[in-house]
XYZ file of C-alpha atoms in Angstrom:
352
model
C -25.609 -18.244 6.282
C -26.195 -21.771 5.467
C -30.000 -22.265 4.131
C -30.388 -19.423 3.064
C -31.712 -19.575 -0.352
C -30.988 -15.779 -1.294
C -28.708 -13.985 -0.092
C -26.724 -10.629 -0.779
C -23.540 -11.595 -2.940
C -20.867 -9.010 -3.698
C -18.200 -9.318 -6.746
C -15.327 -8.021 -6.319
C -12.860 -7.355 -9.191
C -10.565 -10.017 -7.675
C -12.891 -12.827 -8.128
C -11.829 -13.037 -11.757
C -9.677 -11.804 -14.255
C -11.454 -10.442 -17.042
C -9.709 -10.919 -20.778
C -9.739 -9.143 -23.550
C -9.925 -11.555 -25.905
C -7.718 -9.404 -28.765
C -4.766 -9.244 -26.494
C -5.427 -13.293 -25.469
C -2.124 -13.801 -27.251
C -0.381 -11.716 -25.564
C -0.869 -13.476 -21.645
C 2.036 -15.033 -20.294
C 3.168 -18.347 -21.655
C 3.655 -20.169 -17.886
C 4.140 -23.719 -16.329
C 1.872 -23.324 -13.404
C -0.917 -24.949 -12.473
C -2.128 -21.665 -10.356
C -0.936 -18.263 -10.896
C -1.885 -14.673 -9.772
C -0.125 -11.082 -10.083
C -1.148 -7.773 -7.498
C -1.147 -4.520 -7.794
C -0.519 -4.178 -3.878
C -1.258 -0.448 -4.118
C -4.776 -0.730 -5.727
C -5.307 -4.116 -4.355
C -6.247 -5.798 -8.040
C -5.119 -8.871 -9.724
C -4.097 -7.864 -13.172
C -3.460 -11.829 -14.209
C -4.849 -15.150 -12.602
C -5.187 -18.454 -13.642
C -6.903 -20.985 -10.908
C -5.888 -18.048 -8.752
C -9.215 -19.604 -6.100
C -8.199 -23.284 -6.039
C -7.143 -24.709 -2.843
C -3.776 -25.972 -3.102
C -0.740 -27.077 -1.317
C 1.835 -24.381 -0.956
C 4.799 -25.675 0.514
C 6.840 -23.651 2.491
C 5.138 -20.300 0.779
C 4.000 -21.107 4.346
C 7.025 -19.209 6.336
C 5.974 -16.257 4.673
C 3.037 -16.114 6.934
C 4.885 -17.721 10.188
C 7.413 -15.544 9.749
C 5.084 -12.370 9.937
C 3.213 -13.781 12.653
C 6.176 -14.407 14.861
C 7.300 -10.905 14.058
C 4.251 -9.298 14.993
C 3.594 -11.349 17.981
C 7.522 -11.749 19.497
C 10.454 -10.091 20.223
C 13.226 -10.866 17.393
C 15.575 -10.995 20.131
C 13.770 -13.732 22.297
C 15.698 -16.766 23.275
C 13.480 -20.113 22.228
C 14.386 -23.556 24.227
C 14.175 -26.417 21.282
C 11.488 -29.346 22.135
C 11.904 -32.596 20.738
C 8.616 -31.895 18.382
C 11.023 -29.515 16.648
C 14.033 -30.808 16.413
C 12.824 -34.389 14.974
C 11.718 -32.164 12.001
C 12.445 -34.085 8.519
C 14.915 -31.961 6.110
C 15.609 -29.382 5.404
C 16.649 -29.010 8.825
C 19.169 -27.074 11.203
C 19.227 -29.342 13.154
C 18.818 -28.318 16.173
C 19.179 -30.255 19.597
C 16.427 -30.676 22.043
C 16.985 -29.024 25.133
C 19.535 -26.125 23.966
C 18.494 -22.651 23.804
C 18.564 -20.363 20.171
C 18.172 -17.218 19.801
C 15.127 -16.080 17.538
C 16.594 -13.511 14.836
C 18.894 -16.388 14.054
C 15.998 -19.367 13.790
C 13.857 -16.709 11.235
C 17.273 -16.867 9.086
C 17.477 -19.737 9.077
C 13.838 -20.831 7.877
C 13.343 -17.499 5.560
C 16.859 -18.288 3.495
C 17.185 -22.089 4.243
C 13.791 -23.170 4.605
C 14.834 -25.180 7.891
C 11.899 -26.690 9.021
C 13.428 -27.616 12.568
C 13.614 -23.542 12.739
C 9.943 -22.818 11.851
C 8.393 -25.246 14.346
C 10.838 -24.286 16.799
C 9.345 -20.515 16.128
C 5.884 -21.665 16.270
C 5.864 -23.729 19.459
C 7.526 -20.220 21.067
C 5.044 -17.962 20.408
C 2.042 -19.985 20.004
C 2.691 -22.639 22.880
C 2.195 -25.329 20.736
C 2.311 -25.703 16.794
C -1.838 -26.393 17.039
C -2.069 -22.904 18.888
C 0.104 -21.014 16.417
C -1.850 -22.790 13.290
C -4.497 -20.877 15.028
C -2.469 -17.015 14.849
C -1.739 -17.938 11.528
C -5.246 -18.867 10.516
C -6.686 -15.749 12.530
C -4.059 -13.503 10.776
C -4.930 -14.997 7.096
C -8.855 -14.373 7.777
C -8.209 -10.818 9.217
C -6.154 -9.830 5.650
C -8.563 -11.092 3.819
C -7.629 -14.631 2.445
C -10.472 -16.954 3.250
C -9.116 -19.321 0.732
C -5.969 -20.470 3.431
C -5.840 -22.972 5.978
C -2.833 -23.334 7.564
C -1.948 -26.676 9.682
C 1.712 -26.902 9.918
C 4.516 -23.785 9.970
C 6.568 -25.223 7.638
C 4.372 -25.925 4.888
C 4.463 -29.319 5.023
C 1.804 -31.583 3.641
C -0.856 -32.434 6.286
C -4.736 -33.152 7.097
C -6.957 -33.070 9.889
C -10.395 -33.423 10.428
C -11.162 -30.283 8.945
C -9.451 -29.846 5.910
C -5.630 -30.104 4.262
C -2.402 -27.693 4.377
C -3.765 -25.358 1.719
C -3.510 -21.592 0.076
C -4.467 -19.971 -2.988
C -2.358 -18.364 -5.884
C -4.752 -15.420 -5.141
C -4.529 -15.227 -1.327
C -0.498 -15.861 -1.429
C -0.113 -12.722 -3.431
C -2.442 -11.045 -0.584
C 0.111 -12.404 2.236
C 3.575 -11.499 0.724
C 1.710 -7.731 -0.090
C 1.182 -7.560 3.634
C 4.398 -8.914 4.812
C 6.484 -6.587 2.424
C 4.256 -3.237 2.771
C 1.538 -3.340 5.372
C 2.466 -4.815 8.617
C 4.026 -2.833 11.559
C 7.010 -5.510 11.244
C 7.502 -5.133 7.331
C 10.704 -3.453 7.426
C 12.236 -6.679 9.649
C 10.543 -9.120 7.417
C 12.145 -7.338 3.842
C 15.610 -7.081 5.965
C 15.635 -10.839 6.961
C 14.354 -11.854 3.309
C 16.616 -9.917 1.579
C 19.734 -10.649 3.282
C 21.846 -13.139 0.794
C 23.749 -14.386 3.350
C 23.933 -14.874 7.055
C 26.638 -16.190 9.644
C 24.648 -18.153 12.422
C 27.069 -19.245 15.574
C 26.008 -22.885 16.912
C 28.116 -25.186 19.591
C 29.102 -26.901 16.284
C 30.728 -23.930 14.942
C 30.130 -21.461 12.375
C 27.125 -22.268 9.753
C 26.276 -19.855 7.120
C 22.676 -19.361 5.552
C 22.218 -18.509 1.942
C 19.406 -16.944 0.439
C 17.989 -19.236 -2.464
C 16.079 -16.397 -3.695
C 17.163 -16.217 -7.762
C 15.337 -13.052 -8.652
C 17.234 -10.933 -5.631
C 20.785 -11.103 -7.859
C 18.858 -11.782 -10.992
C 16.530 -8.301 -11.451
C 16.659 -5.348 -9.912
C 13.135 -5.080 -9.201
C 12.807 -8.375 -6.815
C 12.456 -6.929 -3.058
C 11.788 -10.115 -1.086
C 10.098 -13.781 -1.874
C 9.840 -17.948 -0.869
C 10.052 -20.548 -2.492
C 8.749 -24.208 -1.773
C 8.411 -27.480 -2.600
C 6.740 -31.127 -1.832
C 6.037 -33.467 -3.905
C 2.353 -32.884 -3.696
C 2.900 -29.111 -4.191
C 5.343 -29.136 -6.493
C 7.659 -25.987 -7.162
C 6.605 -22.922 -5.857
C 7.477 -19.403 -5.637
C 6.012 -16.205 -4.477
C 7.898 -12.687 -4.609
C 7.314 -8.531 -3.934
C 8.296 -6.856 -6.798
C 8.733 -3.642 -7.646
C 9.126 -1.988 -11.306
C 8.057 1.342 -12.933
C 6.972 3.194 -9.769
C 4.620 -0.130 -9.262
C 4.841 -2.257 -5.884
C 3.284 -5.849 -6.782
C 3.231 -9.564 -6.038
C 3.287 -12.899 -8.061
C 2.850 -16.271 -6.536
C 2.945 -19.817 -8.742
C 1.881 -22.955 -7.332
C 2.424 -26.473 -9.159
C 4.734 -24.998 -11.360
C 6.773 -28.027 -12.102
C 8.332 -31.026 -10.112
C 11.474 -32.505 -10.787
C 13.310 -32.071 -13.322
C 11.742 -28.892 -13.626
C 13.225 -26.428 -11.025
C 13.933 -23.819 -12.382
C 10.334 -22.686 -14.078
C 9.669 -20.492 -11.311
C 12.090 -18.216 -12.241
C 11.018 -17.846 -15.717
C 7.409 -17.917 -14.962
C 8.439 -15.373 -12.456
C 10.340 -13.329 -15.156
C 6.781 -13.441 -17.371
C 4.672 -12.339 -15.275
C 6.164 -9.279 -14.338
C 7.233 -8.836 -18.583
C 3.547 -9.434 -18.177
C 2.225 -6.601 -15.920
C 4.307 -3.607 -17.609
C 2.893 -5.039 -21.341
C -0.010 -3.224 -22.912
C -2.120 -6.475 -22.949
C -1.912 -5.641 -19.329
C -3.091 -2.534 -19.322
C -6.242 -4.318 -20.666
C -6.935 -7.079 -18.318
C -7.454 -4.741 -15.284
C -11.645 -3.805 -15.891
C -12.335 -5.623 -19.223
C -16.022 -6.609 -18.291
C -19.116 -5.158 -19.637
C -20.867 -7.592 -17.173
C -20.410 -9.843 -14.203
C -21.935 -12.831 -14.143
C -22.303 -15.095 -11.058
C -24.032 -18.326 -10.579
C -25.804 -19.852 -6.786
C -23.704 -23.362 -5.836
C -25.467 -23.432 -2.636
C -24.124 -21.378 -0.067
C -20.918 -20.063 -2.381
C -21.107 -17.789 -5.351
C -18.860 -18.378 -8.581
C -17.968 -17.029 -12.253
C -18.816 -19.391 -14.736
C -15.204 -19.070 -16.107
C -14.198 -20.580 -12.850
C -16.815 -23.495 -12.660
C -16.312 -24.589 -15.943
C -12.514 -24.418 -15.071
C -13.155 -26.876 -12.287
C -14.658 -29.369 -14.666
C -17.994 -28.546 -14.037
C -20.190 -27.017 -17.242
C -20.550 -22.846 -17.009
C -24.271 -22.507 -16.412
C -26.977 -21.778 -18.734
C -27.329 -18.851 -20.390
C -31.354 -19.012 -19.196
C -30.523 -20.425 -15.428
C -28.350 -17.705 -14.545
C -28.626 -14.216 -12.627
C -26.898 -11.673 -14.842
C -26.096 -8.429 -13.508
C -25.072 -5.423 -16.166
C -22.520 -3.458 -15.164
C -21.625 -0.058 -16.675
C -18.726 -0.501 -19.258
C -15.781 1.302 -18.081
C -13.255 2.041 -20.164
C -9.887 -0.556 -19.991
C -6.930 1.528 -19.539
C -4.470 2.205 -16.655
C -5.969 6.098 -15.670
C -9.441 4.356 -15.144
C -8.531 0.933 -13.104
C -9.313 2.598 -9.741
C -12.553 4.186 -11.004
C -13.549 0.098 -12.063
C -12.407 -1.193 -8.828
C -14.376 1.217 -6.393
C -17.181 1.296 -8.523
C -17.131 -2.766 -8.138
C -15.756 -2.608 -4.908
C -18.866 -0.546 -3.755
C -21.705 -2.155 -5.738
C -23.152 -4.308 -3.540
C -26.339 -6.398 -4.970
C -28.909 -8.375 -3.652
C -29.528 -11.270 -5.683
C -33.058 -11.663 -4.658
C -34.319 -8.767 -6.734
C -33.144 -10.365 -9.589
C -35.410 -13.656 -8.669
């Protein structure tokens, strides 16, 4: 609680990525700012970089609306359009205030095409207004685990308020896509909508068809579902389910690129998963002797991560140093590591 001057701090395995130094040259050469990979079965990030900084994620954002209006709707509802909606900016449907859609065809149209019209039309349906499904979305982030989200708008969209910006993590991202794909009640509609390349939609105008802009789909065969995004304060962005070698994870890159510069998602994409079936891998999961944490008021963080913020790592003599057991780095042992961390809870008073 704010105040307190100790308190009981617990670090998980996902705070940071430990290195081996040795295999250092072996990480994957990428062109975003923020990047994470998941092992969505063991719930550990085998590669991060900036994975906790808050920043805008573009319309990585209908991942999460797209879930929640799953999980909270019938698919087959019909939504009446509000002017809110359709004055969206593009991408857009565009869809006219006043006419009635039918909700399986507005979630194709902003999971393939990104419509924007479509997710705020989807939002103001289920949550009565787009403020009151910011909230579902916000409640749903917090209750998987991703206290690093804040959600304003349902299409991703840059915006502030008087509490904070639009605004995910590379780390929490991978978190929502592993829930969409494996662990909701509604994951099977979610992979069938996301996977589908392409999609006849009926409108007064006549016949539109939706095309899935998802590269890696036709590209691997090991891509099961993703979203991409992009505004200009965002940049390109891309986060995917993937699964290879009997191995169900996610990637997510933020900032990676602006124009001219498209199409690095789909190679950083390509590395990171070259990436997490490599040896140097195999190394990254539990390479820590020791954790080391350091008090910034009422947060705790690595010194890895505050010097990557700009701000110096703390002394060697000002900080609380907790010795871990050295576990040995290879793939049979990675769930011993993470339950033993997972588990080890410590309160940093006794070390005052």
């Amino acid at each position: 609680m704010p105040g307190l001057e100790k308190k009981s701090v617990f670090m998980a395995a996902e705070n940071t990525v430990a290195k081996n130094t040795d295999k250092a040259v072996n990480e994957p050469k990428l062109h975003a700012v923020s990047a994470a990979l998941y092992d969505a079965d063991d719930e550990t990030f085998i590669y991060g970089r900036n994975m906790r900084d808050s920043m805008a994620n573009a319309s990585t954002t209908k991942l999460l609306t797209c879930i929640v209006a799953l999980e909270k709707a019938d698919i087959n509802d019909t939504v009446t359009i509000s002017q809110n909606a359709a004055s969206q900016p593009a991408v857009k449907l565009g869809l006219v205030a006043g006419n009635s859609y039918n909700m399986k065809d507005l979630l194709y149209g902003m999971m393939l095409e990104s419509f924007n019209d479509c997710a705020y039309a989807i939002a103001e349906h289920v949550g009565g207004s787009t403020e009151g499904f910011a909230k579902l979305m916000n409640e749903k982030a917090n209750e998987i685990g991703c206290l690093g989200t804040y959600f304003i708008t349902p299409n991703g969209l840059d915006a502030e308020n008087d509490i904070s910006f639009h605004h995910s993590t590379a780390g929490d991202l991978c978190v929502i896509m592993s829930y969409c794909a494996w662990k909701s009640p509604k994951s099977t509609q979610f992979l069938e909508i996301t996977q589908t390349m392409q999609y006849t939609f009926e409108t007064e105008k006549g016949q539109m068809v939706f095309n899935n802009h998802n590269r890696l789909l036709t590209e691997t065969d090991y891509c099961i579902s993703g979203k991409t995004g992009f505004t200009t304060k965002a940049g390109y962005c891309y986060v995917a389910a993937v699964e290879k070698d009997g191995r169900r994870m996610c990637l997510s890159l933020l900032g990676c690129g602006w124009p001219n510069n498209k199409n690095y998602k789909w190679d950083d994409a390509k590395s990171l998963v070259e990436y997490a079936v490599s040896d140097a891998a195999e190394d990254s999961y539990c390479d820590a002797a020791c954790v080391t944490t350091q008090q910034t008021g009422d947060t705790q963080t690595t010194d890895k991560q505050a010097a990557g913020k700009g701000t110096p790592a703390v002394k060697k003599e000002d900080r609380n140093t907790i010795n871990l057991k050295y576990i040995e780095n290879n793939k049979k042992n990675k769930k011993i590591c993470k339950n033993f961390l997972k588990n080890f809870t410590i309160n940093i008073e006794n070390f005052f």
